[in-house]
């Protein structure tokens, strides 16, 4: 994940929950992609603070750093070296076709994409392959990048020697959580998020402004839950047991949007309660969080260095 500040519900339901669920089944590695953050923001002033905030969100959501190392990409130089070597194995035309970068260029109004931004998926391939990852739990927008990683791994193995597995993306049931404004994706740049660290008051307020069925103007108008994101995304995820009732009452006009959104907010607040409590602990124990990062970085570095030995040997470098 890129350290762009505090995490939102999309990060949680699209990726982070899967990380927590998978950490006892697999050996997980959790990377703070601080080099990647530079692709869309060159200002490094807040990079460390943002990385720290994000790590607190991970720990609060249930990442156990004793079993899953957490680390910053920039502190393990092997990421940069492998990125360079892998960049020889893919064409610029292939990278220009990448739909995720096209989407970013459109959403952020980027006129001239940088060489580094275009190479985003190559650096991501290095991030994954350095740990010989075979499963990559991500949201839907990252699937094209995992596909590029597979292509690069295949190319490396065929050109030199089999060093890398071909990783597969693993999605959750909510691989693209929509934003409160009705946009396809909740994202910080769109300003349509609920943060994991938002207070109950803020969540209630933000939810009250969520977009619903535009044809349901008055409380008693019959609604269409299938096109209402409060229903098909937020209630579906955070309040599944009331789904049949809400569906019936929305269609009949017995349930108005104001009440329905307040109910969704209540369930989101409840869902985030344990995360909020753990966050308060980690915020009060920041030196513990720093130690967790240093420990994760030294453990991840050992694995990265081992992989680079295999790469050097396969390529007859050195
Ligand atoms: P990013 O902040 O772009 O580095 O995203 C970190 C992870 O969260 C990636 O696996 C994304 O696919 C996932 N993610 C981000 N926003 C959403 C969203 N709205 N819905 C589902 N997954 C998301």
XYZ file of C-alpha atoms and ligand atoms in Angstrom:
341
model
C 0.000 0.000 0.000
C 1.165 3.541 -0.747
C 1.510 5.761 2.332
C -0.840 8.534 1.283
C -2.169 9.159 4.801
C -4.814 7.483 6.908
C -6.595 4.508 5.363
C -10.242 4.447 4.318
C -12.953 1.788 4.184
C -11.970 0.841 0.600
C -8.486 -0.148 1.758
C -9.983 -2.144 4.615
C -12.578 -4.146 2.720
C -10.625 -4.360 -0.564
C -7.280 -5.495 0.801
C -6.436 -5.131 4.491
C -9.079 -7.549 5.765
C -7.696 -10.181 3.426
C -4.194 -9.593 4.734
C -5.386 -10.172 8.281
C -7.360 -13.288 7.286
C -4.463 -14.793 5.316
C -1.636 -14.149 7.740
C -2.022 -17.461 9.535
C -2.331 -19.451 6.325
C 0.606 -17.845 4.459
C 3.881 -16.126 5.282
C 2.811 -12.539 4.635
C 5.017 -9.541 3.849
C 3.445 -6.095 4.208
C 5.132 -3.333 2.310
C 4.764 0.404 2.806
C 5.232 1.516 -0.796
C 6.928 4.855 -0.114
C 8.810 4.891 -3.444
C 5.453 4.342 -5.166
C 3.971 7.311 -3.302
C 6.402 9.528 -5.237
C 4.694 8.627 -8.526
C 1.828 10.993 -7.738
C 3.371 13.303 -5.109
C 6.994 14.425 -5.155
C 6.749 16.161 -1.792
C 8.468 13.929 0.766
C 7.796 16.186 3.731
C 4.982 14.006 5.093
C 6.178 10.657 3.796
C 7.460 9.304 7.091
C 4.448 10.584 9.030
C 2.081 9.082 6.460
C 3.918 5.763 6.572
C 3.621 5.769 10.331
C -0.112 6.587 10.242
C -0.718 3.800 7.779
C 1.212 1.315 9.861
C -0.936 2.239 12.870
C -4.014 1.515 10.736
C -2.616 -1.888 9.739
C -1.805 -2.844 13.315
C -5.192 -1.598 14.511
C -6.942 -3.700 11.861
C -5.217 -6.834 13.149
C -1.900 -7.248 11.311
C 0.348 -9.195 13.661
C 3.885 -7.909 13.077
C 5.423 -10.884 14.890
C 4.299 -13.222 12.131
C 4.055 -10.753 9.197
C 7.004 -8.358 8.745
C 6.002 -4.748 7.988
C 8.546 -2.527 6.251
C 9.236 0.491 4.058
C 10.230 -0.162 0.476
C 12.838 2.626 0.567
C 14.730 0.953 3.410
C 15.438 -2.216 1.436
C 17.603 -1.233 -1.507
C 17.062 -4.576 -3.249
C 13.669 -3.217 -4.419
C 15.443 -0.573 -6.473
C 17.961 -3.023 -7.918
C 15.388 -5.641 -8.888
C 13.184 -2.923 -10.365
C 16.029 -1.915 -12.656
C 16.741 -5.462 -13.804
C 13.070 -6.261 -14.403
C 12.534 -3.038 -16.342
C 14.571 -4.589 -19.188
C 12.004 -7.364 -19.538
C 8.943 -5.308 -20.474
C 8.223 -2.883 -23.310
C 7.122 0.701 -22.802
C 4.154 -0.009 -25.122
C 2.931 -2.690 -22.690
C 3.170 -0.231 -19.793
C 1.343 2.462 -21.749
C -1.592 0.049 -22.176
C -1.915 -0.445 -18.401
C -5.534 0.503 -17.534
C -4.760 1.446 -13.903
C -2.206 4.076 -14.881
C -4.583 5.342 -17.604
C -7.263 5.741 -14.920
C -4.852 7.645 -12.635
C -3.735 9.936 -15.455
C -7.384 10.743 -16.169
C -8.481 11.179 -12.533
C -5.479 13.269 -11.470
C -5.299 15.308 -14.730
C -1.684 14.322 -15.339
C -0.511 15.898 -18.583
C 2.921 14.312 -18.924
C 3.409 11.056 -17.100
C 6.873 10.522 -15.580
C 9.104 7.577 -16.481
C 8.821 6.391 -12.855
C 5.027 6.560 -12.851
C 4.808 4.596 -16.086
C 7.072 2.020 -14.461
C 4.832 1.744 -11.372
C 3.909 -1.884 -12.142
C 7.560 -2.839 -12.715
C 8.462 -1.615 -9.239
C 5.416 -3.459 -7.938
C 6.643 -6.613 -9.711
C 9.954 -6.196 -7.867
C 8.060 -5.756 -4.572
C 6.179 -9.000 -5.094
C 8.931 -11.119 -6.643
C 11.588 -10.119 -4.111
C 9.630 -12.185 -1.568
C 8.734 -14.839 -4.158
C 5.106 -14.056 -3.433
C 2.587 -16.399 -4.999
C -0.591 -14.753 -3.703
C -1.188 -10.993 -3.789
C -4.265 -9.804 -1.850
C -5.267 -6.546 -3.567
C -8.269 -4.530 -4.715
C -9.564 -4.777 -8.285
C -7.573 -1.791 -9.602
C -4.347 -3.661 -8.881
C -5.206 -6.815 -10.837
C -3.615 -5.508 -14.082
C -0.390 -4.960 -12.135
C -0.351 -8.510 -10.850
C -0.849 -9.628 -14.457
C 2.197 -7.574 -15.515
C 4.144 -9.157 -12.634
C 3.243 -12.599 -13.988
C 4.441 -11.643 -17.443
C 7.730 -10.295 -16.092
C 8.304 -13.382 -13.909
C 7.647 -15.645 -16.897
C 10.023 -13.649 -19.041
C 12.790 -13.710 -16.407
C 12.421 -17.455 -15.822
C 12.530 -18.179 -19.567
C 15.461 -15.853 -20.273
C 17.681 -16.876 -17.332
C 16.600 -19.577 -14.893
C 13.454 -20.335 -12.922
C 13.742 -18.093 -9.861
C 10.240 -16.638 -9.473
C 6.725 -18.046 -8.992
C 3.934 -16.543 -11.127
C 1.816 -14.769 -8.514
C -1.956 -14.607 -8.476
C -4.178 -11.764 -7.296
C -6.604 -12.570 -4.489
C -9.702 -10.383 -4.231
C -12.227 -9.924 -1.444
C -16.023 -9.850 -1.962
C -15.711 -6.038 -2.173
C -12.805 -5.517 -4.561
C -13.877 -1.962 -5.459
C -15.804 -0.140 -2.750
C -17.594 2.887 -4.220
C -17.166 6.366 -2.775
C -19.821 8.297 -0.853
C -20.322 10.542 -3.901
C -21.363 7.611 -6.105
C -17.992 7.372 -7.911
C -16.927 3.835 -8.753
C -14.066 3.846 -6.247
C -13.595 5.258 -2.773
C -10.279 7.097 -2.918
C -8.450 9.837 -1.111
C -7.896 11.897 -4.254
C -11.660 11.932 -4.948
C -12.386 13.086 -1.363
C -15.235 10.584 -1.012
C -13.959 8.465 1.857
C -14.760 7.312 5.350
C -11.445 6.917 7.185
C -10.819 4.067 9.601
C -9.806 6.740 12.112
C -12.884 8.968 11.642
C -14.822 9.627 14.847
C -18.435 8.370 15.119
C -19.669 11.976 14.664
C -17.691 12.411 11.456
C -18.891 9.055 10.099
C -22.538 10.026 10.777
C -22.041 13.349 9.031
C -20.221 11.917 6.012
C -22.758 9.116 5.618
C -25.659 11.575 5.762
C -24.260 13.113 2.567
C -23.908 9.839 0.662
C -25.572 9.678 -2.752
C -28.706 7.505 -2.979
C -31.324 6.710 -5.647
C -31.958 10.095 -7.364
C -35.587 9.118 -8.037
C -36.304 8.734 -4.323
C -36.790 12.359 -3.383
C -39.315 12.157 -0.544
C -39.239 9.573 2.222
C -42.279 7.708 0.895
C -41.122 7.508 -2.728
C -40.401 3.904 -3.679
C -36.623 3.358 -3.996
C -34.394 1.101 -6.096
C -31.888 -0.491 -3.690
C -30.030 -2.207 -6.531
C -28.724 1.166 -7.772
C -28.194 2.711 -4.330
C -24.633 2.406 -3.047
C -25.745 2.815 0.563
C -27.648 -0.440 0.038
C -25.544 -2.535 -2.328
C -22.185 -1.526 -0.823
C -22.468 -0.235 2.724
C -25.427 -2.184 4.147
C -24.368 -5.245 2.179
C -20.917 -5.191 3.792
C -21.497 -3.729 7.239
C -25.095 -4.722 7.983
C -25.811 -7.929 6.042
C -28.450 -9.307 8.409
C -30.911 -6.452 7.716
C -30.581 -6.624 3.922
C -33.961 -8.313 3.154
C -35.845 -5.914 5.425
C -34.147 -2.792 4.022
C -34.742 -4.001 0.475
C -38.488 -4.425 1.177
C -38.915 -1.156 3.077
C -36.948 0.912 0.563
C -39.005 -0.430 -2.360
C -42.317 0.097 -0.580
C -41.398 3.612 0.541
C -41.687 2.724 4.236
C -37.993 3.556 4.737
C -36.551 6.973 3.883
C -32.947 7.659 2.879
C -32.135 9.765 5.953
C -33.047 6.947 8.324
C -31.424 4.325 6.107
C -28.133 6.249 6.010
C -28.158 6.841 9.770
C -28.585 3.084 10.206
C -25.668 2.371 7.835
C -23.515 4.850 9.783
C -24.419 3.112 13.044
C -23.240 -0.250 11.704
C -20.028 1.165 10.249
C -19.242 2.824 13.592
C -19.846 -0.489 15.360
C -17.703 -2.378 12.828
C -14.803 0.046 13.283
C -15.015 0.136 17.083
C -12.262 -2.451 17.790
C -10.004 -0.760 15.210
C -10.608 2.619 16.851
C -9.755 1.214 20.278
C -6.519 -0.394 19.109
C -5.582 2.807 17.276
C -5.801 4.734 20.537
C -3.357 2.234 22.065
C -0.795 2.497 19.245
C -1.063 6.281 19.109
C -0.136 6.354 22.776
C 2.754 3.885 22.233
C 4.514 5.285 19.189
C 7.952 3.990 20.192
C 6.510 0.454 20.073
C 5.356 1.129 16.510
C 8.831 2.398 15.541
C 10.403 -0.784 16.940
C 7.919 -2.896 14.988
C 9.008 -1.160 11.779
C 12.732 -1.568 12.456
C 12.243 -5.229 13.297
C 10.105 -5.831 10.160
C 12.694 -4.113 7.972
C 15.557 -6.252 9.219
C 13.536 -9.465 8.700
C 12.344 -8.507 5.220
C 15.891 -7.455 4.216
C 17.219 -10.961 4.889
C 14.640 -12.490 2.515
C 15.235 -9.818 -0.135
C 18.998 -10.373 -0.032
C 18.534 -14.132 -0.417
C 16.370 -13.605 -3.505
C 18.909 -11.223 -5.018
C 21.594 -13.908 -4.620
C 19.397 -16.195 -6.739
C 18.892 -13.386 -9.275
C 22.613 -12.636 -9.509
C 23.389 -16.315 -9.940
C 20.696 -16.805 -12.598
C 21.926 -13.764 -14.536
C 25.603 -14.533 -13.975
C 26.097 -11.076 -12.479
C 29.137 -10.763 -10.234
P -3.310 2.216 -2.813
O -3.667 3.216 -1.793
O -3.718 2.613 -4.193
O -1.861 1.821 -2.717
O -4.174 0.907 -2.497
C -3.834 -0.032 -1.518
C -4.705 -1.271 -1.672
O -6.081 -0.956 -1.340
C -4.726 -1.841 -3.094
O -4.749 -3.243 -3.018
C -6.008 -1.298 -3.663
O -6.524 -2.107 -4.694
C -6.930 -1.312 -2.427
N -7.997 -0.298 -2.540
C -7.837 1.052 -2.544
N -9.039 1.671 -2.676
C -9.977 0.679 -2.752
C -11.406 0.674 -2.893
N -12.121 1.786 -2.982
N -12.036 -0.525 -2.920
C -11.322 -1.688 -2.818
N -9.975 -1.742 -2.693
C -9.304 -0.583 -2.662
